[in-house]
Every structure is written in C-alpha cells, then in structure tokens.
C-alpha cells in the first residue's frame, strides 16, 4: 500500500488555530495534484480540484487551482460537539442526496457536494438549519460551471 500524499494549505493567518490544512491528493504531474480529500479550513478550493503546488519546508503547498473538479465545499459549525450527533437526521439527508463528509473536527463538519447534487437544495437545507439555530454554516467554495 502506497503512503498517501498530502497537499497542504497555509492557514496560519486565517484565524483558525492551526497553521496548515492538509488533504489527501493524487499526483497528476511534477507540480500538479488532484485533491481527493475535503479542504476544511481554506476558501476557494474543493475536492477533485487540480492545483499547482510548491514544495516548502518539506510540505507540498497549494498555490492555485488550475482546473475545477466540479465540487463545492461547506462547513457546518456547531456550538458543542454533542450537537453534531443531535443533528444526525439533517446530516443523513445531505448524505442521501450524495454529499460526502470528513469526520467531525471538534465542532466543525466539512461537507463535499459533488456536481451532480442539487446545490441549491443543499444551500437551502444549510440556511434553514442556520435560521433555526441548529448550526452556522459557511461556504469554502461553491462551484458554478459557467464561472469555472
């Protein structure tokens, strides 16, 4: 079994309490990688995007997207970790629609929305949950085919 490759994002100046957000990626060529994990702490990137990287301090650091993969990324933020499990029904609905998730990070849940999933319906579910106080959500990147 091959050791996974990670592409990292420098998030040290973003307010998160970490310096790097690293996600699993597949090498495309010398300095291009396809993100196969879900970026959790960075804006403007999603799973399946192809990015240019630069090696820095023994890490592959993403510089920019060269090709969009058609996915969108959202973050759900809960007041407490137990709230994640209390809202499992809503999260299960998103899963049934075809969304993918990273494991919860403290009180944050990262959602990957593939292109074939109805993005407007996903956004409405996220807005509705926020409106009634179940969570707060934010967009990491929303894919719009005409803008990619």
Coordinates of C-alpha atoms in Angstrom, one line a residue:
X1 CA 0.0 0.0 0.0
X2 CA 1.4 3.4 -1.0
X3 CA 1.8 6.1 1.5
X4 CA -0.8 8.8 0.9
X5 CA 0.3 12.2 -0.5
X6 CA -0.9 15.3 1.2
X7 CA -1.3 18.8 -0.3
X8 CA -1.3 21.5 2.4
X9 CA -2.8 25.0 2.6
X10 CA -1.2 27.6 4.7
X11 CA -4.0 28.8 7.0
X12 CA -1.8 30.4 9.7
X13 CA -3.2 33.9 9.0
X14 CA -6.8 33.0 8.8
X15 CA -7.9 32.9 12.5
X16 CA -8.1 29.1 12.7
X17 CA -5.9 27.6 15.5
X18 CA -3.8 25.6 13.0
X19 CA -1.0 26.5 10.6
X20 CA -1.8 24.0 7.8
X21 CA -4.8 22.3 6.4
X22 CA -3.6 19.1 4.7
X23 CA -5.7 16.9 2.4
X24 CA -5.1 13.7 0.5
X25 CA -4.2 14.2 -3.1
X26 CA -3.1 12.3 -6.2
X27 CA -0.1 13.4 -8.3
X28 CA -1.0 14.4 -11.8
X29 CA 2.4 15.6 -12.9
X30 CA 5.5 17.3 -11.5
X31 CA 3.7 20.2 -9.7
X32 CA 0.0 19.4 -10.2
X33 CA -2.1 17.4 -7.8
X34 CA -5.8 16.4 -7.7
X35 CA -7.3 17.0 -4.3
X36 CA -9.2 13.8 -3.2
X37 CA -9.8 14.9 0.4
X38 CA -12.0 17.7 1.5
X39 CA -10.3 21.0 2.4
X40 CA -11.7 22.0 5.8
X41 CA -10.1 25.3 6.7
X42 CA -9.4 27.1 3.4
X43 CA -11.5 29.1 1.0
X44 CA -11.5 28.7 -2.8
X45 CA -10.7 25.0 -3.0
X46 CA -12.7 21.8 -3.2
X47 CA -12.3 18.1 -3.6
X48 CA -11.3 17.0 -7.1
X49 CA -9.8 20.4 -8.0
X50 CA -6.4 20.2 -9.7
X51 CA -3.9 22.5 -8.0
X52 CA -0.4 23.7 -8.6
X53 CA 1.9 23.1 -5.6
X54 CA 5.2 24.4 -4.4
X55 CA 7.4 22.5 -2.0
X56 CA 8.1 24.5 1.1
X57 CA 9.5 23.2 4.4
X58 CA 9.1 19.6 3.3
X59 CA 5.4 20.2 2.5
X60 CA 3.5 20.4 -0.8
X61 CA 1.8 23.8 -0.5
X62 CA -1.2 24.5 -2.8
X63 CA -0.7 27.7 -4.8
X64 CA -3.7 27.9 -7.1
X65 CA -6.4 25.9 -8.8
X66 CA -5.7 25.1 -12.5
X67 CA -8.8 23.0 -13.1
X68 CA -12.0 22.8 -11.1
X69 CA -13.3 19.4 -10.2
X70 CA -17.0 20.4 -10.1
X71 CA -17.4 20.0 -6.3
X72 CA -18.4 22.5 -3.7
X73 CA -17.3 22.7 0.0
X74 CA -19.2 23.9 3.0
X75 CA -18.5 23.9 6.7
X76 CA -21.1 23.3 9.5
X77 CA -20.1 24.7 12.8
X78 CA -21.9 23.6 16.0
X79 CA -21.9 25.2 19.4
X80 CA -20.8 21.9 21.0
X81 CA -19.5 18.6 19.7
X82 CA -22.6 16.8 21.0
X83 CA -24.7 19.0 18.7
X84 CA -23.2 17.2 15.7
X85 CA -24.8 13.9 16.8
X86 CA -28.1 15.5 17.8
X87 CA -28.4 16.8 14.2
X88 CA -27.6 13.5 12.6
X89 CA -31.0 13.3 10.8
X90 CA -30.2 16.5 8.9
X91 CA -26.7 15.4 8.1
X92 CA -28.1 12.0 6.9
X93 CA -30.4 13.8 4.5
X94 CA -27.4 15.5 2.9
X95 CA -25.6 12.2 2.7
X96 CA -28.7 10.6 1.0
X97 CA -28.5 13.4 -1.6
X98 CA -25.0 12.4 -2.5
X99 CA -22.9 14.7 -0.3
X100 CA -19.7 13.4 1.3
X101 CA -18.3 14.3 4.7
X102 CA -15.0 14.5 6.6
X103 CA -15.0 13.3 10.1
X104 CA -16.1 16.0 12.6
X105 CA -13.2 18.2 13.7
X106 CA -14.1 19.4 17.2
X107 CA -17.3 21.3 16.5
X108 CA -16.9 21.5 12.7
X109 CA -18.2 19.2 10.0
X110 CA -16.9 19.6 6.4
X111 CA -19.2 18.8 3.5
X112 CA -18.2 17.9 -0.1
X113 CA -21.0 18.4 -2.6
X114 CA -20.4 16.7 -6.0
X115 CA -21.5 18.5 -9.2
X116 CA -24.5 16.1 -9.7
X117 CA -26.1 17.0 -6.4
X118 CA -28.6 19.8 -6.4
X119 CA -26.5 22.6 -4.9
X120 CA -29.5 25.0 -4.4
X121 CA -31.3 22.3 -2.3
X122 CA -28.1 21.8 -0.2
X123 CA -27.8 25.5 0.4
X124 CA -31.4 25.8 1.4
X125 CA -31.0 22.9 3.9
X126 CA -27.9 24.7 5.3
X127 CA -29.7 28.0 5.5
X128 CA -32.8 26.5 7.1
X129 CA -30.6 24.8 9.8
X130 CA -28.8 28.0 10.5
X131 CA -32.1 30.0 10.7
X132 CA -33.4 27.8 13.4
X133 CA -30.1 27.7 15.3
X134 CA -29.0 24.1 14.6
X135 CA -25.7 25.3 13.2
X136 CA -23.8 28.0 11.5
X137 CA -22.5 27.3 8.0
X138 CA -20.1 28.9 5.6
X139 CA -19.0 28.3 2.1
X140 CA -15.5 27.1 1.4
X141 CA -16.1 27.2 -2.3
X142 CA -19.3 26.9 -4.4
X143 CA -18.9 25.5 -7.9
X144 CA -20.7 27.3 -10.7
X145 CA -20.0 25.7 -14.1
X146 CA -20.2 28.9 -16.0
X147 CA -17.6 30.6 -13.8
X148 CA -15.0 27.8 -13.7

